[in-house]
C-alpha positions as a Python dict, from the first residue, in 0.01 Angstrom:
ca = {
    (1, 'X'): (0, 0, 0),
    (2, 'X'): (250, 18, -304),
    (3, 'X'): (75, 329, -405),
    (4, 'X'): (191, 510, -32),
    (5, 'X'): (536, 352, -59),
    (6, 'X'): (561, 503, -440),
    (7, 'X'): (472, 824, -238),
    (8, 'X'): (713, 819, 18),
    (9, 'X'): (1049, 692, -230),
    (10, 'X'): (886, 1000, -459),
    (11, 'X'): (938, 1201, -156),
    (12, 'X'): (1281, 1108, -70),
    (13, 'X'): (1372, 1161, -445),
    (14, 'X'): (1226, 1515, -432),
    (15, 'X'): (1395, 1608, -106),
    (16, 'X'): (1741, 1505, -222),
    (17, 'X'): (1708, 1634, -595),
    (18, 'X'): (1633, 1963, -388),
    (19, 'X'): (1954, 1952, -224),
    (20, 'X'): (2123, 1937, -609),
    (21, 'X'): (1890, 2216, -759),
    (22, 'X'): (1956, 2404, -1059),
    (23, 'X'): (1763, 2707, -1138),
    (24, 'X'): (1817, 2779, -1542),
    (25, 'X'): (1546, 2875, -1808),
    (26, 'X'): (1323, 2523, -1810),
    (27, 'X'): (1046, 2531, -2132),
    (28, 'X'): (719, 2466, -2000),
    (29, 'X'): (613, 2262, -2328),
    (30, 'X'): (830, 1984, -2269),
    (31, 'X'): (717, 1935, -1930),
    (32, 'X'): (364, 2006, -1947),
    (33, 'X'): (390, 1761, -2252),
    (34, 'X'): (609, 1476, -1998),
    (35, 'X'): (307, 1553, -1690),
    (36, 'X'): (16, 1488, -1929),
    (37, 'X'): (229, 1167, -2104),
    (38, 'X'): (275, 1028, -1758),
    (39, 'X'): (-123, 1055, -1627),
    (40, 'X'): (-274, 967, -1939),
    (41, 'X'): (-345, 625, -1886),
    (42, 'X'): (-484, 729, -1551),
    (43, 'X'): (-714, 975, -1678),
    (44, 'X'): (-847, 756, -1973),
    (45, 'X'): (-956, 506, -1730),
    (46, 'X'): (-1131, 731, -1547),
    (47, 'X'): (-1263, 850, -1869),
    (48, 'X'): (-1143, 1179, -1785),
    (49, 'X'): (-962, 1426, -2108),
    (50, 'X'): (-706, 1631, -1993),
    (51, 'X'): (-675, 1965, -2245),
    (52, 'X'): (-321, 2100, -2265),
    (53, 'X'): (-301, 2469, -2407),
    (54, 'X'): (66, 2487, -2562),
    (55, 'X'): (315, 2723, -2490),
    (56, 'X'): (612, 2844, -2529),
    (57, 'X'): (683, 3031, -2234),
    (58, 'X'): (1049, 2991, -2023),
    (59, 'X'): (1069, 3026, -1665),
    (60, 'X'): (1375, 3012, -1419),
    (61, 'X'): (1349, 2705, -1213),
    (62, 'X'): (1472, 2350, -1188),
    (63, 'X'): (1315, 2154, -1457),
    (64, 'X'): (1298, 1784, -1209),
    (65, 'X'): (1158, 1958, -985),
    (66, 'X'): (875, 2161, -1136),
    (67, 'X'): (779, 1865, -1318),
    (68, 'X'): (745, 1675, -1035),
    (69, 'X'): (471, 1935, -888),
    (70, 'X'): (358, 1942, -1234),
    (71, 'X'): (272, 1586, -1189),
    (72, 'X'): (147, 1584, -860),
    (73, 'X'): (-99, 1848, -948),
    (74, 'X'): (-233, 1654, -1287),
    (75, 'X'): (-251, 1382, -1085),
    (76, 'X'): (-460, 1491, -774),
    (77, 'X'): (-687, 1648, -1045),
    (78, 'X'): (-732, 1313, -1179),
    (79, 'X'): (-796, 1203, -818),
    (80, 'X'): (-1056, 1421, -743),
    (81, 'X'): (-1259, 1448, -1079),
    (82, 'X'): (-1563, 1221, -1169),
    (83, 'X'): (-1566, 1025, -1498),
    (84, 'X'): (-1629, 1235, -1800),
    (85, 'X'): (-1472, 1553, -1601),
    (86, 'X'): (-1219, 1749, -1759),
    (87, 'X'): (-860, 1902, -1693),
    (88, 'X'): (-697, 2177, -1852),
    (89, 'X'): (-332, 2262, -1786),
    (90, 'X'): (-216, 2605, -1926),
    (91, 'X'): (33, 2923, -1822),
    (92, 'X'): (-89, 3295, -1818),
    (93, 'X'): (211, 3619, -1834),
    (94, 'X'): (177, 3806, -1515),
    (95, 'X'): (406, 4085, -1560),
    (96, 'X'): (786, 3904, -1438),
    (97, 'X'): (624, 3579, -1343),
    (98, 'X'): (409, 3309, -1552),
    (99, 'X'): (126, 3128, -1377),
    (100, 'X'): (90, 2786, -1445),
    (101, 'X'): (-271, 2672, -1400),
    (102, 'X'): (-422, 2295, -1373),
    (103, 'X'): (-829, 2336, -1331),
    (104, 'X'): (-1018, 2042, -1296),
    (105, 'X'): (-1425, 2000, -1289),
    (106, 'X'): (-1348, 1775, -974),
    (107, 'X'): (-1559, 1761, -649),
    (108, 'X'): (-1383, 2116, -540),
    (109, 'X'): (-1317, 2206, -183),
    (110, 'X'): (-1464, 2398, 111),
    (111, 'X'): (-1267, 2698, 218),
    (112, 'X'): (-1196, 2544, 525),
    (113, 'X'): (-1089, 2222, 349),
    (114, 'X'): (-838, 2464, 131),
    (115, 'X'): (-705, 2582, 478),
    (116, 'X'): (-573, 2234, 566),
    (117, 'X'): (-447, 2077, 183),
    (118, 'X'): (-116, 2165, 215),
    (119, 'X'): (-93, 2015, 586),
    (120, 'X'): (118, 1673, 571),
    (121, 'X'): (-117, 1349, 581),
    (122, 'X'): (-392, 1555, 503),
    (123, 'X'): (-676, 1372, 265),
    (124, 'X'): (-965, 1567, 222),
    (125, 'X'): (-1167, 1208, 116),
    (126, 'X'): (-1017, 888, 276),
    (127, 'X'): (-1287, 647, 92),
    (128, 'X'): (-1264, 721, -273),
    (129, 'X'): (-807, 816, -302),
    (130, 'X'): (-498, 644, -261),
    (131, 'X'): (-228, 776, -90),
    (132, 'X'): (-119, 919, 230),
    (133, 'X'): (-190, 1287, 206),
    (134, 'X'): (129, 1465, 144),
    (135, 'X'): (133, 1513, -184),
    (136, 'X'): (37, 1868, -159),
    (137, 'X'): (240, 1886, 129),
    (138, 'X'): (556, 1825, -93),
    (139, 'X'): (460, 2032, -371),
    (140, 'X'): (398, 2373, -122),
    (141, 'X'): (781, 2283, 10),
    (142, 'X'): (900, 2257, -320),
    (143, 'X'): (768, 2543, -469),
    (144, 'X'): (874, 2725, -155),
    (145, 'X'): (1215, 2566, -202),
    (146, 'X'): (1233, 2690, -566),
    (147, 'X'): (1122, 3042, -482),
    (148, 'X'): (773, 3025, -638),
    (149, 'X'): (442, 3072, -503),
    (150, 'X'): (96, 2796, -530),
    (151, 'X'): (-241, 2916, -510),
    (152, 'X'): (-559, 2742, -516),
    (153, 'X'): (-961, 2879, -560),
    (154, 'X'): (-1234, 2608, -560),
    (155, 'X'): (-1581, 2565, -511),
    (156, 'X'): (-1720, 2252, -413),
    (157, 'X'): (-1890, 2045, -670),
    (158, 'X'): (-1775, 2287, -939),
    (159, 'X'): (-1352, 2220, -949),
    (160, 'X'): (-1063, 2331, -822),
    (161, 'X'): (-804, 2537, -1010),
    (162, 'X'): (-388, 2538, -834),
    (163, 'X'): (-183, 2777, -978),
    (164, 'X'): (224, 2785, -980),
    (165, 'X'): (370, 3156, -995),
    (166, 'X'): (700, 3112, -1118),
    (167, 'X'): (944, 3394, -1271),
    (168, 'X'): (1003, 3436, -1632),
    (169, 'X'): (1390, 3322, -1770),
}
């Protein structure tokens, strides 16, 4: 219960912080650095590594907010990978724009299962998570909000890789 009122003061945070945005260069090292910081000790009890490919790379967007859909992303990786799975969090140049990627070796998803993640109060699994399903939810709004784009590809039993398309500063 704690865990879905976390989610829901999160939200309200998020929501009002968007209000307030700032769109300026943001580094992506400090905040990939923060996201992984923050889910560590979540991912070590799962005994789960999470691999963090530096970089150096600036993009125009508000740095609270991308780090918050940083962290929801690391996070529902976490989630959704088995013990002894992996995550690796790295950014790609795309011509303008720089795609942040978090791939896990989770459970993956059915495309029909992809069709309804960003639906609010979705959970794909209600017997092994926490939370109240609009995680993903928040992060599509947000990224919307900021004026980048999300994509996800999975396969089931193989992982799930979300991507955040955001422009260069």
């Amino acid at each position: 219960m704690k865990g879905q009122l976390d989610q829901l003061v999160g939200a309200v945070r998020l929501h009002e912080r968007a209000k307030h945005m700032q769109l300026l260069p943001v580094g992506l090292e400090p905040l990939l650095r923060q996201a992984r910081r923050e889910s560590e000790s979540f991912a070590i009890e799962k005994g789960i590594e999470i691999r963090m490919v530096p970089s150096r790379s600036l993009v125009t967007s508000d740095a609270f907010l991308l780090g918050a859909i940083l962290r929801n992303l690391i996070s529902n990786a976490i989630k959704y990978t088995r013990p002894g799975g992996r995550i690796l969090v790295g950014c790609r140049h795309l011509g303008t724009s720089i795609r942040i990627d978090v791939i896990d070796t989770g459970i993956g998803m059915t495309n029909d299962q992809m069709s309804r993640i960003f639906e609010a109060f979705t959970r794909l699994d209600s017997t092994e998570t926490d939370g109240l399903g609009i995680g993903l939810f928040i992060v599509r709004r947000t990224t919307a909000i900021l004026g980048h784009r999300i994509d996800v590809s999975s396969a089931p039993s193989r992982g799930t890789c979300f991507s955040v398309l955001a422009e260069k500063a």
